[in-house]
Amino acid sequence: MKRVLAALAAAAAALAGPAHAAYPERPITMIVPFAAGGPTDVVARIVAEPMGRALGQQIVIENVAGAGGTTGTVRAAQAAPDGYTIEMGHMGTHGAAPALYPDLKYDPVKDFAPIGLAAGTPILVVAKKDFPAADFKAFVAYVKKNSEKLNEAHAGVGSVSFTTCSLFNSIVGAKPTRAAYRGTGPALNDLVAGQVDYMCDQIVNLVPQIQAGTIKAYAVALPERSPALPDVPTTKEGGLPEFQVSAWNAIFAPKGTPPEILKKLSDALQKALADENARKRLLDLGADLSNKPATLPDGLAKLVASEVVRWNKVLKSTATK
Ligand code: MLT
C-alpha cells in the first residue's frame, strides 16, 4: 500500500513539476494599492520592468486604490496563489493598517508570502510653495499656532502619509483638517496647486517637485540628511528630534503560492535590484537600498512582523483624528 501511495505521490509531483517549471507563461499583475503617480506606484514601475525582463514576462501594474491601501491589499490576499497576482505593499498596508482597522480582512503576517523589500523610503515634511515659514522650526511654530486653519493631505487611514503625519501632528499638538486622497500622487497635485497646506510623504514621490521648486521641503525625518536632497535639513537639525520615521515598499504574493514560484519571483527581484538603471533611478529619488537582508523573503517576513508590533504600539499613543 505504502509503495502505491509513494508512486501516486511521485506521479502527482511529476505532473505538477512541469507546470511550475514553465511559470510564468503569461503576464503577471502587480497590484499597487494606491493611485498612479504616488510613491508606491513609482517604486512598483521602476522595479517591475527589470523583474519582468528577468522572468521573461511583462509585469503589468494595476492600481487598486481605496481605504488607505487596504482595498487593493485585500484583493491581493484573496487572489489565486498562482504567481500571476502579486502586490507592491508598504509600511502602511503591511505594518500600520492592523492597528487602525479592527476588522481588517487580511493579516499581513499570515495571509501573504513575502517576496522581498524593494526600497526603504525616508519621510519628508513638505508644504505648498508659498507656505509662510522659512525653515522647519518656523513651520512647526506656525503649524502649532494655526493648525485648525490648515489642511493636511494624506492617502487614507492606514497609509504611510496618514500614519507618519498622525505622529507629526501628535508630537507638535496640531489638529489640522485631514484630507484623504486615493494616493499621494493626487494629493501632491493639490499641494502643487496650493489647495492643501502640507503633508508627510515618502521621498521617492517628492524629489522632482522639490528640485523644480513647486513645493517646499522642510525636513527629512532621518538621523542624517538624504544624499538625494542634501540641502534639506533633518527634523533633528530643525529642533524636532522626536519626529524620526521612515517607510518602505515591498513585494508580496498571496499565501499558498508554490515555493518554486516564490523562488523565481524572489530571484527576479534580486536581479531587478542589481540592475544599474533601476538602482540609479531609485537612488536618485532618495530610496534607501541598504537593507539587503529584507530584500529576501525571510528578511521581509521579519520586517513585517516587527513593523506590525511597532505600529501597534506607536498608534496606541498617537492621536489619529
Ligand atoms: C502613502 O501615503 O501610503 C503613499 O504615499 C501612498 C501612495 O503610494 O500613493
XYZ file of C-alpha atoms and ligand atoms in Angstrom:
330
model
C 0.000 0.000 0.000
C 2.816 2.370 1.015
C 4.518 1.730 -2.325
C 1.328 2.506 -4.243
C 0.897 5.785 -2.332
C 4.523 6.758 -2.945
C 4.130 6.001 -6.655
C 0.963 8.112 -6.782
C 2.723 10.994 -4.985
C 5.665 10.783 -7.383
C 3.304 10.795 -10.373
C 1.474 13.830 -8.955
C 4.787 15.639 -8.372
C 5.885 14.825 -11.920
C 2.639 16.293 -13.221
C 2.869 19.382 -11.007
C 6.589 19.938 -11.678
C 6.471 20.934 -15.336
C 3.513 23.283 -14.717
C 5.550 25.337 -12.207
C 8.720 24.903 -14.236
C 7.025 26.743 -17.108
C 6.000 29.690 -14.884
C 5.447 32.421 -15.937
C 3.604 31.655 -19.145
C 1.642 34.905 -19.294
C 1.936 38.452 -17.891
C 1.893 38.900 -14.121
C -0.286 41.530 -12.434
C 1.301 43.645 -9.707
C -1.376 45.352 -7.615
C -0.453 48.855 -6.474
C -2.956 49.687 -3.722
C -2.858 53.453 -4.431
C -3.461 55.822 -7.338
C -0.946 56.181 -10.156
C 1.818 58.737 -9.667
C 2.340 58.139 -5.934
C 5.459 56.652 -4.328
C 4.163 53.063 -4.291
C 3.351 53.341 -7.985
C 6.743 54.928 -8.739
C 8.711 52.174 -6.945
C 6.497 49.459 -8.490
C 7.063 50.710 -12.040
C 10.833 51.039 -11.588
C 11.190 47.521 -10.156
C 8.543 45.709 -12.234
C 10.265 46.400 -15.526
C 13.598 44.628 -14.816
C 11.801 41.950 -12.774
C 9.632 41.192 -15.792
C 12.719 41.072 -18.000
C 14.314 38.555 -15.627
C 11.156 36.430 -15.676
C 10.655 36.654 -19.430
C 7.128 38.041 -18.986
C 5.779 41.528 -18.530
C 4.635 42.630 -15.057
C 1.541 44.784 -15.518
C 0.740 47.373 -12.836
C -2.882 47.518 -11.676
C -3.790 50.453 -9.416
C -6.489 49.317 -6.971
C -6.854 52.325 -4.667
C -9.057 52.885 -1.624
C -9.204 52.749 2.169
C -5.552 53.664 2.746
C -4.296 50.827 0.544
C -6.321 48.125 2.271
C -8.770 47.639 -0.655
C -6.002 46.573 -3.045
C -4.291 44.563 -0.322
C -7.476 42.561 0.375
C -7.672 41.900 -3.379
C -4.057 40.650 -3.371
C -4.571 38.469 -0.276
C -7.625 36.828 -1.879
C -6.102 36.356 -5.354
C -5.355 32.854 -6.672
C -1.957 31.858 -5.238
C -0.528 31.002 -8.646
C 2.147 33.683 -9.016
C 0.114 35.693 -11.516
C -1.040 38.250 -8.931
C 1.467 39.913 -6.617
C 1.358 43.199 -4.724
C 3.614 46.159 -4.053
C 2.685 46.741 -0.416
C 4.260 49.058 2.128
C 4.765 50.027 5.734
C 1.104 51.120 5.922
C -0.654 48.169 4.283
C 1.633 45.576 5.900
C 2.591 47.338 9.128
C 0.263 50.043 10.400
C -3.138 49.031 8.971
C -3.988 46.312 11.552
C -3.744 48.887 14.361
C -6.186 51.213 12.578
C -8.724 48.740 11.145
C -10.052 46.383 13.836
C -11.980 44.424 11.145
C -9.170 44.305 8.606
C -9.851 41.431 6.176
C -6.233 40.280 5.997
C -3.356 39.559 8.309
C -0.084 40.970 6.886
C 1.878 38.159 8.544
C -0.382 35.145 7.922
C -2.070 35.892 4.603
C 0.961 36.696 2.450
C 4.115 35.039 1.208
C 6.811 37.733 1.355
C 8.979 38.104 -1.751
C 11.260 40.954 -0.758
C 11.824 44.589 0.130
C 12.032 46.840 -2.939
C 13.106 50.099 -1.266
C 13.328 51.947 2.016
C 11.602 55.309 1.726
C 12.568 58.175 4.047
C 9.762 60.544 5.053
C 9.743 64.242 4.255
C 7.605 67.045 5.638
C 6.557 69.173 2.662
C 4.258 72.131 2.147
C 2.780 74.246 -0.625
C 5.391 76.559 -2.107
C 4.048 79.756 -0.559
C 3.635 78.314 2.949
C 4.586 81.207 5.268
C 7.571 79.664 7.078
C 11.237 79.991 6.132
C 12.504 76.824 7.801
C 11.345 73.750 9.722
C 11.450 75.499 13.123
C 9.217 78.270 11.794
C 6.998 75.677 10.081
C 6.466 73.784 13.356
C 5.735 77.041 15.207
C 3.248 78.125 12.513
C 1.501 74.736 12.447
C 1.242 74.734 16.269
C -0.378 78.140 16.250
C -2.621 77.865 13.198
C -3.317 74.156 12.735
C -7.091 74.495 12.869
C -6.943 76.650 9.741
C -4.654 74.245 7.864
C -5.358 71.301 5.550
C -3.065 68.304 5.644
C -3.222 65.800 2.758
C -2.808 62.041 3.120
C -3.515 58.821 1.230
C -6.215 57.424 3.534
C -6.369 55.943 7.039
C -3.540 53.419 7.385
C -1.381 54.848 4.602
C 2.186 55.956 5.227
C 1.345 59.631 4.819
C -1.562 59.253 7.266
C 0.367 57.368 9.957
C 3.525 59.465 9.754
C 1.659 62.776 9.768
C -0.519 61.464 12.643
C 2.736 61.096 14.518
C 3.950 64.551 13.475
C 0.633 66.235 14.378
C 0.563 64.420 17.693
C 4.121 65.469 18.607
C 3.537 69.137 17.797
C -0.067 69.148 19.080
C -1.599 70.109 15.713
C -5.217 69.492 14.723
C -5.447 70.282 11.004
C -8.293 69.260 8.723
C -7.119 65.954 7.303
C -7.917 65.473 3.609
C -7.913 61.872 2.335
C -6.874 61.054 -1.232
C -6.626 57.764 -3.146
C -2.869 58.101 -3.035
C -0.287 60.816 -2.556
C 0.058 61.178 -6.354
C -3.255 63.109 -6.484
C -2.534 64.674 -3.067
C 0.751 66.030 -4.404
C -1.058 67.575 -7.393
C -3.245 69.507 -4.960
C -0.223 70.509 -2.869
C 1.476 71.865 -6.001
C -1.747 73.725 -6.849
C -1.805 75.192 -3.312
C -5.161 73.590 -2.469
C -3.787 71.860 0.626
C -1.125 73.146 3.021
C 1.197 70.316 3.957
C 1.813 66.601 4.059
C 4.270 63.937 5.173
C 5.246 61.583 2.369
C 7.726 59.094 1.024
C 10.691 60.809 -0.606
C 10.537 58.994 -3.976
C 7.431 60.899 -4.931
C 8.732 64.298 -3.973
C 12.288 64.830 -5.184
C 11.409 66.045 -8.721
C 8.846 68.567 -7.384
C 11.236 69.854 -4.707
C 14.007 70.243 -7.281
C 11.587 72.106 -9.567
C 10.561 74.416 -6.686
C 6.848 73.614 -6.982
C 6.642 72.601 -3.293
C 8.732 73.375 -0.189
C 10.638 70.622 1.653
C 11.029 71.491 5.348
C 12.720 68.416 6.780
C 13.594 64.781 6.320
C 12.678 62.592 9.301
C 16.012 60.717 9.276
C 19.054 60.868 11.570
C 21.163 62.089 8.591
C 20.315 64.184 5.518
C 19.317 62.295 2.385
C 22.000 62.211 -0.344
C 19.192 62.860 -2.876
C 18.304 66.174 -1.181
C 21.463 67.355 0.605
C 20.034 70.854 1.208
C 17.034 69.606 3.175
C 17.782 69.521 6.938
C 16.815 66.679 9.237
C 13.990 67.034 11.759
C 16.681 66.869 14.441
C 18.527 69.837 12.936
C 15.160 71.610 12.833
C 14.596 71.094 16.582
C 12.177 68.144 16.454
C 14.344 65.031 17.009
C 11.313 63.084 18.286
C 9.913 63.004 14.771
C 12.055 60.356 13.120
C 10.331 57.817 10.953
C 10.818 56.096 7.646
C 8.836 53.710 5.491
C 9.365 51.016 2.892
C 7.837 49.296 -0.130
C 7.927 45.532 -0.560
C 6.521 42.807 -2.791
C 4.135 40.122 -1.547
C 2.336 37.133 -3.066
C -0.815 35.569 -1.630
C -0.198 32.877 0.974
C -0.126 29.404 -0.611
C 1.848 30.470 -3.691
C 4.061 27.439 -4.536
C 7.664 27.681 -3.248
C 9.177 27.208 -6.755
C 7.214 30.221 -7.980
C 8.176 32.301 -4.949
C 11.810 31.441 -5.606
C 11.512 32.642 -9.227
C 9.891 35.894 -8.088
C 12.497 36.416 -5.386
C 15.372 35.729 -7.827
C 13.806 38.169 -10.296
C 13.581 40.851 -7.588
C 17.257 40.327 -6.733
C 18.131 40.806 -10.421
C 15.952 43.915 -10.612
C 17.661 45.418 -7.555
C 21.067 44.712 -9.097
C 20.022 46.380 -12.377
C 22.157 49.502 -12.744
C 19.450 51.632 -14.305
C 16.784 50.675 -11.721
C 19.229 51.243 -8.845
C 20.228 54.647 -10.142
C 16.611 55.730 -10.614
C 15.696 54.608 -7.088
C 18.767 56.237 -5.511
C 18.221 59.490 -7.436
C 14.709 59.574 -5.985
C 16.105 59.178 -2.463
C 15.283 55.495 -1.890
C 17.346 53.675 0.725
C 18.713 50.407 -0.695
C 20.857 49.480 2.302
C 18.644 46.854 3.973
C 19.855 43.848 1.950
C 18.556 41.096 4.294
C 14.962 42.339 3.915
C 15.173 42.037 0.118
C 14.907 38.258 0.693
C 11.687 36.506 1.795
C 12.887 35.601 5.327
C 14.180 39.107 5.978
C 10.931 40.671 4.768
C 8.900 38.273 6.948
C 10.883 39.523 9.972
C 10.462 43.158 8.948
C 6.667 42.805 8.574
C 6.270 41.011 11.918
C 8.277 43.712 13.710
C 6.501 46.583 11.922
C 3.048 45.290 12.916
C 4.166 45.248 16.562
C 5.918 48.641 16.294
C 2.995 50.487 14.696
C 0.503 48.918 17.043
C 2.468 50.434 19.943
C 3.089 53.786 18.245
C -0.504 54.281 17.124
C -1.910 53.437 20.571
C -0.265 56.567 21.917
C -0.865 58.751 18.828
C -3.952 60.806 18.048
C -5.176 59.733 14.601
C -8.042 62.167 14.070
C 1.093 56.536 1.378
O 0.917 57.611 1.913
O 0.854 55.459 1.895
C 1.618 56.505 -0.031
O 2.247 57.701 -0.317
C 0.506 56.225 -0.945
C 0.857 56.218 -2.376
O 1.755 55.482 -2.796
O 0.207 56.942 -3.123
